[in-house]
Short mmCIF file of C-alpha atoms (C1' of nucleotides) in Angstrom, two decimals:
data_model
loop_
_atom_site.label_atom_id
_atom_site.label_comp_id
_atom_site.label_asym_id
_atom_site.label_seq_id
_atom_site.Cartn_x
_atom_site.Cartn_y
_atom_site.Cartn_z
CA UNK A 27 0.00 0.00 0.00
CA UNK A 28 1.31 3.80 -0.52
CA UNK A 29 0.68 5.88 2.05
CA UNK A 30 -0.97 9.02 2.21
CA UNK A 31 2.45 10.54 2.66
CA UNK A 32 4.44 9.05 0.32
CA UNK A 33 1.46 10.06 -2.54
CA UNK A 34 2.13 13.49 -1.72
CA UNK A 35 5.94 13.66 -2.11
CA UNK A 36 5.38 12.06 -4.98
CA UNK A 37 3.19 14.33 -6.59
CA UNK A 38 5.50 17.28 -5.16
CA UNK A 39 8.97 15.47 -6.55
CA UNK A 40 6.73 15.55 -10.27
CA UNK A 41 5.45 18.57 -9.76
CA UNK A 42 8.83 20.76 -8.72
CA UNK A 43 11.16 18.46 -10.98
CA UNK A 44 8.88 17.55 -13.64
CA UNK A 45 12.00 18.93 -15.78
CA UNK A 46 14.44 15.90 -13.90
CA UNK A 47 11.27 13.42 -14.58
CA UNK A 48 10.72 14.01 -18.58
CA UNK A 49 14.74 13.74 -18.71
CA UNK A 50 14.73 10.59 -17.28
CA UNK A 51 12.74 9.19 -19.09
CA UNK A 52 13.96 10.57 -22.34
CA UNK A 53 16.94 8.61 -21.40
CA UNK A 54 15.57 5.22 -21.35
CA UNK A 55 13.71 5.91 -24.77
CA UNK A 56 13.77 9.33 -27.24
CA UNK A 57 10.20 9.69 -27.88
CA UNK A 58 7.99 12.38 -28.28
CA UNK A 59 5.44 15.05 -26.55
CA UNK A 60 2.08 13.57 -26.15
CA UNK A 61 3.73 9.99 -25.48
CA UNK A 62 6.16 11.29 -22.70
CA UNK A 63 2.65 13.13 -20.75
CA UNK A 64 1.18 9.85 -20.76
CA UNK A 65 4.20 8.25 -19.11
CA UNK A 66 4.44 11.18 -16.49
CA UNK A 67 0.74 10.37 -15.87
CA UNK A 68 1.49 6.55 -16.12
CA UNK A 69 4.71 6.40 -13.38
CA UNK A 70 3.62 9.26 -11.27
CA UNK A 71 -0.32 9.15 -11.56
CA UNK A 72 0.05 13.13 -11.97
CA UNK A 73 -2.22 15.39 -14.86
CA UNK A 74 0.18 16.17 -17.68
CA UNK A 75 -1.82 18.10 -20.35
CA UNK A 76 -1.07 20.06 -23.07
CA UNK A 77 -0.05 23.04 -21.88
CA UNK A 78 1.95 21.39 -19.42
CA UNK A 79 4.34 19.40 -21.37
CA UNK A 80 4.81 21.18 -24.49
CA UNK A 81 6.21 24.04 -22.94
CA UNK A 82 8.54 21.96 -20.37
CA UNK A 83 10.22 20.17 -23.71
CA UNK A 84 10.52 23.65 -25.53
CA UNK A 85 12.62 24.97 -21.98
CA UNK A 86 14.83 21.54 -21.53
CA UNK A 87 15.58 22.26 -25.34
CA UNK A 88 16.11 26.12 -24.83
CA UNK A 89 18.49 24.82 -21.67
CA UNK A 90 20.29 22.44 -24.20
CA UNK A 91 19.84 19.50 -22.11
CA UNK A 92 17.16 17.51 -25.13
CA UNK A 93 17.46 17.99 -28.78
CA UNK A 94 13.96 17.50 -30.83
CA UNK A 95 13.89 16.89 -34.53
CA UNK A 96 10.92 16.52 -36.58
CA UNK A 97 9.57 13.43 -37.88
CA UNK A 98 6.97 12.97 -40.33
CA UNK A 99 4.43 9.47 -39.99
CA UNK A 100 2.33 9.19 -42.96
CA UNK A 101 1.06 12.98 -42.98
CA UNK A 102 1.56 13.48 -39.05
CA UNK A 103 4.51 15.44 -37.34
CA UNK A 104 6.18 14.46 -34.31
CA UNK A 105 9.13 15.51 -32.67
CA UNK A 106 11.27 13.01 -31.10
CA UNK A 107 13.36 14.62 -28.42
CA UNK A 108 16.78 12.75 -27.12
CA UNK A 109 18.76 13.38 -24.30
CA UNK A 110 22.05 15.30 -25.58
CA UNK A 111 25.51 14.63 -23.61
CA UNK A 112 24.92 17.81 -21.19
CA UNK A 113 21.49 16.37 -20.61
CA UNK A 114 23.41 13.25 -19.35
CA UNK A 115 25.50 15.72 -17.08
CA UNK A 116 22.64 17.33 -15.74
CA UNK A 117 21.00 14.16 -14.73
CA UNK A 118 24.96 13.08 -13.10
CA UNK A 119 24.29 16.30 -10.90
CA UNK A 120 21.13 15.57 -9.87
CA UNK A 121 21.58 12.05 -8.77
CA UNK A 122 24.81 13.24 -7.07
CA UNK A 123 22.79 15.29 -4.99
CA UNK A 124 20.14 12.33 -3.99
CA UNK A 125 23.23 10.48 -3.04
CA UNK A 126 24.39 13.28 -0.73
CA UNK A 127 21.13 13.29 0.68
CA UNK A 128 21.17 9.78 1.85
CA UNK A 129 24.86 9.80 3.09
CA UNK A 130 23.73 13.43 4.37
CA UNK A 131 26.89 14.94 3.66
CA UNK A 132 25.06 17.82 2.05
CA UNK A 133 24.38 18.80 5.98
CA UNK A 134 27.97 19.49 6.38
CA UNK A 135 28.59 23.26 5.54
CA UNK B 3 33.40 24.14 -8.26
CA UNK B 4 29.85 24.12 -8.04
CA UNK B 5 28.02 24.13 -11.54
CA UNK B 6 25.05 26.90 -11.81
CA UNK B 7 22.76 23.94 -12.58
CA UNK B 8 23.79 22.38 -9.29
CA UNK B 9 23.50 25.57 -7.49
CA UNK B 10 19.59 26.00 -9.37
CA UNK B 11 19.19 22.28 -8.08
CA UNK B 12 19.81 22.80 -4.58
CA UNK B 13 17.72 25.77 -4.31
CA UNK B 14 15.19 24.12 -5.97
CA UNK B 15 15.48 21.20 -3.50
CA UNK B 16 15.27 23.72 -0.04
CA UNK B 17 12.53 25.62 -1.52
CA UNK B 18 9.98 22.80 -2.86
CA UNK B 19 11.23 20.34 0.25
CA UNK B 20 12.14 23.04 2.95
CA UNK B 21 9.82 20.86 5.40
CA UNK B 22 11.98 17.72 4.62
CA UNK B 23 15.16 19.47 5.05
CA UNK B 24 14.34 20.67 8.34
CA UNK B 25 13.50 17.71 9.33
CA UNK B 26 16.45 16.18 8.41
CA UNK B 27 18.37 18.71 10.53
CA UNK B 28 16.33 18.71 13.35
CA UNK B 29 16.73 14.50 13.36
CA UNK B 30 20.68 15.17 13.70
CA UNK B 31 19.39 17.57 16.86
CA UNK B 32 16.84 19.09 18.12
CA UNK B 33 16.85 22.79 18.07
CA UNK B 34 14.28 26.10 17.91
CA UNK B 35 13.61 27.98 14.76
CA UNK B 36 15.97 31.05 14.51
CA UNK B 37 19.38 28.28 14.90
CA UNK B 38 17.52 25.81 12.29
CA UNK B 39 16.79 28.86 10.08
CA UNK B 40 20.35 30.01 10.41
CA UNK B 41 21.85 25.85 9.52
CA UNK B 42 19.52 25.73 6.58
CA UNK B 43 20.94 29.26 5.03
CA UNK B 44 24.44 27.77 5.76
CA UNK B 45 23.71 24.23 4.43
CA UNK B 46 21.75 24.97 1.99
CA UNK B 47 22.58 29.11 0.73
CA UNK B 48 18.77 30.08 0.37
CA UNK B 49 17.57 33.31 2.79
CA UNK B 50 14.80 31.83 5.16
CA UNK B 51 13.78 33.95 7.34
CA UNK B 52 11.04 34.43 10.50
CA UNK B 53 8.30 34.44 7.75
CA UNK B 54 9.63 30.98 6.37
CA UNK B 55 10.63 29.41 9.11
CA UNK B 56 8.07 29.77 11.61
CA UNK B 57 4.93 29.05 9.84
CA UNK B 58 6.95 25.78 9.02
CA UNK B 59 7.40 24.29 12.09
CA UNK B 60 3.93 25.27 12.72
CA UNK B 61 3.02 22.78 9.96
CA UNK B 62 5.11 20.37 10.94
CA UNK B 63 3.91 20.04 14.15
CA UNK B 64 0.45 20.16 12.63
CA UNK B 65 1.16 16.86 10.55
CA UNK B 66 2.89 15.23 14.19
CA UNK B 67 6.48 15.11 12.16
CA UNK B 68 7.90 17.18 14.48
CA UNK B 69 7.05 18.44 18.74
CA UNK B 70 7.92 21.31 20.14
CA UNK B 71 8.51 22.14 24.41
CA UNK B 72 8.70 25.64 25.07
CA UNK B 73 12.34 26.53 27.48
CA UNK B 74 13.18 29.68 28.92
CA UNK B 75 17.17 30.40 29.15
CA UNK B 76 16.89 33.51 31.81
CA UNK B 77 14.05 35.39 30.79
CA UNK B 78 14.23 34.68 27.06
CA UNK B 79 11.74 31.45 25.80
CA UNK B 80 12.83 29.18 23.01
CA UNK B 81 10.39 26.58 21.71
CA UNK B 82 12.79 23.26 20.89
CA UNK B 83 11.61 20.91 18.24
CA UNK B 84 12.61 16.98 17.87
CA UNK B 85 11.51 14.64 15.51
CA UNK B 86 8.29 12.51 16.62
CA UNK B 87 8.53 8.69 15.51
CA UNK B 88 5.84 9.53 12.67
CA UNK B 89 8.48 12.46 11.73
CA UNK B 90 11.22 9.54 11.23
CA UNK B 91 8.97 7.22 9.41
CA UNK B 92 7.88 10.22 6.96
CA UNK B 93 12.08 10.45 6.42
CA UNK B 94 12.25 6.91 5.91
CA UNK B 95 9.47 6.99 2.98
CA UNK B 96 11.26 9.90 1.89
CA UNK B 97 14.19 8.21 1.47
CA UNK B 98 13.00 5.25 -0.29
CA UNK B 99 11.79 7.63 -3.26
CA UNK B 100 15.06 8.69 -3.19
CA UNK B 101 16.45 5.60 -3.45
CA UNK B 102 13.79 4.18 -6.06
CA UNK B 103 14.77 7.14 -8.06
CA UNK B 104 18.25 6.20 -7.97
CA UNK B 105 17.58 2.97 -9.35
CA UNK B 106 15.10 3.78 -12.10
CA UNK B 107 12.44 1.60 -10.21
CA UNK B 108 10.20 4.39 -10.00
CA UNK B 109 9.87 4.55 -13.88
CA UNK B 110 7.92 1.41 -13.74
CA UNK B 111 4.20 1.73 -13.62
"C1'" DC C 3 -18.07 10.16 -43.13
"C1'" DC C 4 -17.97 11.24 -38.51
"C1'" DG C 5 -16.33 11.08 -33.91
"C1'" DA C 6 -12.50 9.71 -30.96
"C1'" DA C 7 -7.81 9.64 -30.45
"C1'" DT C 8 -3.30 11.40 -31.57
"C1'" DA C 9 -0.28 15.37 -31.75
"C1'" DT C 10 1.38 20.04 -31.12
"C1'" DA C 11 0.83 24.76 -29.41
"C1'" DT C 12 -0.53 29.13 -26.77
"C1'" DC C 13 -3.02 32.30 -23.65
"C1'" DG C 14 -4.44 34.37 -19.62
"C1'" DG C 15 -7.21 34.30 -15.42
"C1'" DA C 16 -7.22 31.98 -11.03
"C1'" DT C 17 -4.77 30.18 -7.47
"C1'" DT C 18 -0.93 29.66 -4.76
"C1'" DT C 19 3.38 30.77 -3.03
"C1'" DC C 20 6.64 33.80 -1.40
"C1'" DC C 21 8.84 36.92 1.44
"C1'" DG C 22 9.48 41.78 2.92
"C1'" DA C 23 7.68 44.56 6.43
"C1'" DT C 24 6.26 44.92 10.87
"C1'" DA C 25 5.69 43.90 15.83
"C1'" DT C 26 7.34 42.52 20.36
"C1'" DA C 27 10.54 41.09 24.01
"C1'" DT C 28 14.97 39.77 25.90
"C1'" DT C 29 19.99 39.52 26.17
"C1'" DG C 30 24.65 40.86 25.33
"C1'" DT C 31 27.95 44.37 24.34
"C1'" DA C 32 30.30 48.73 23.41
"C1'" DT D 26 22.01 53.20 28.03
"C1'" DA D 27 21.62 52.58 23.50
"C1'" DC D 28 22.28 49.41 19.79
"C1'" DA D 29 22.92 44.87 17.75
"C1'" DA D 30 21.68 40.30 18.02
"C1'" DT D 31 18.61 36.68 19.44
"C1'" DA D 32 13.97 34.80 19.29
"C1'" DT D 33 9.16 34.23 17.99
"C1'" DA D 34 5.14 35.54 15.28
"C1'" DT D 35 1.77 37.35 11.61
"C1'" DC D 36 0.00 39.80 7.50
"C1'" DG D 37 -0.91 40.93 2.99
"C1'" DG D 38 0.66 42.63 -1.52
"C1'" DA D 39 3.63 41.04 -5.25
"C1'" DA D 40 5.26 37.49 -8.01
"C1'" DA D 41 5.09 33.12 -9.85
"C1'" DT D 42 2.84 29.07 -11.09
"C1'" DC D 43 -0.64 26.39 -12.74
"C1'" DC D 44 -3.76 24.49 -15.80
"C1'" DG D 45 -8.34 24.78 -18.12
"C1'" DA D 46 -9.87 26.41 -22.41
"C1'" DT D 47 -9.07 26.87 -26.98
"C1'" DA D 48 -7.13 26.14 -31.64
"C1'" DT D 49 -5.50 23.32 -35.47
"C1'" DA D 50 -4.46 19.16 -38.15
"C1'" DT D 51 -4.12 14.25 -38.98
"C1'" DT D 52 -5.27 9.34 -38.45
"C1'" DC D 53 -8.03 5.45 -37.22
"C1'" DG D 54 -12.07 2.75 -36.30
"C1'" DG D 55 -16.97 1.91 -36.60
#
DNA sequence: CCGAATATATCGGATTTCCGATATATTGTA
DNA sequence: TACAATATATCGGAAATCCGATATATTCGG
């Protein structure tokens, strides 16, 4: 069972790093937009919509850490973003600081 | 050297979980709100002040993480905080996201 | 051929968060 | 004895965030 508690940092960790979440994923598996919502929704039972995701790819491009390039499926676009290498040394930094967290050297001034 | 997107990463961190950061201090020791306000800045380099800090460990103690006895050092009163046993079980759940991140486990729905 | 689903994109009002300002009292120090 | 520092506490305007609504286009299934 999953606490009461533990749904709520959940939702917070998705909500206040959704950035770190859509990266991490992206670095299992490229893929694109609307597919990547669902599979916010699916792992961290959060609402993704629209206006939610579209903008968070166009800032993690903007930031350099995904690269997006069109793709055309019979007459439909999508663009397939992929974690590019400063991406990968983003998501380094952030798991450095989990790690610190559970050692708790990041206590230590 | 500590990268910008490290820096933006911690701050992130003490402003969307300033409750579990305190509590993480205040598990090391006990201690009243201006001295915890004071080890978060230096821990952490974010400004929290009286209108942060105290409002939190109102919460806190709201949710039972955290208790609170009121002292009085010659005339002037301190209210001193410690972690309840629900406060160390919330860490402990904490933690385990943490870790689940950290091994990718949390990816799968 | 029509509605549902897929796919991308933006806007702006509502809600929430944030934190500076303010208040009060005590202690330590120059 | 005056000022800085310690200590707790609250309020409300400003700033930021959030996300529903809307728009457009294509594909797929009944």
């Amino acid at each position: 069972m999953e606490t009461a508690a533990l749904r709520e940092l959940k939702e917070r960790f998705a909500r206040s790093f959704m950035d770190v979440l859509a990266l991490r994923l992206l670095e299992r598996e490229g893929t694109w937009g609307y597919r990547l919502a669902s599979r916010i929704e699916e792992t961290y039972g959060v609402r993704v919509g629209p206006s939610v995701i579209y903008p968070l790819l166009r800032d993690l491009e903007e930031r350099g850490l995904v690269e997006g390039r069109e793709e055309r499926i019979g007459g439909r676009r999508r663009r397939i973003y992929e974690v590019t290498e400063r991406g990968r040394e983003f998501l380094e930094e952030y798991r450095e600081l989990l790690r610190r967290q559970l050692d708790s050297s990041d206590l230590i001034p």
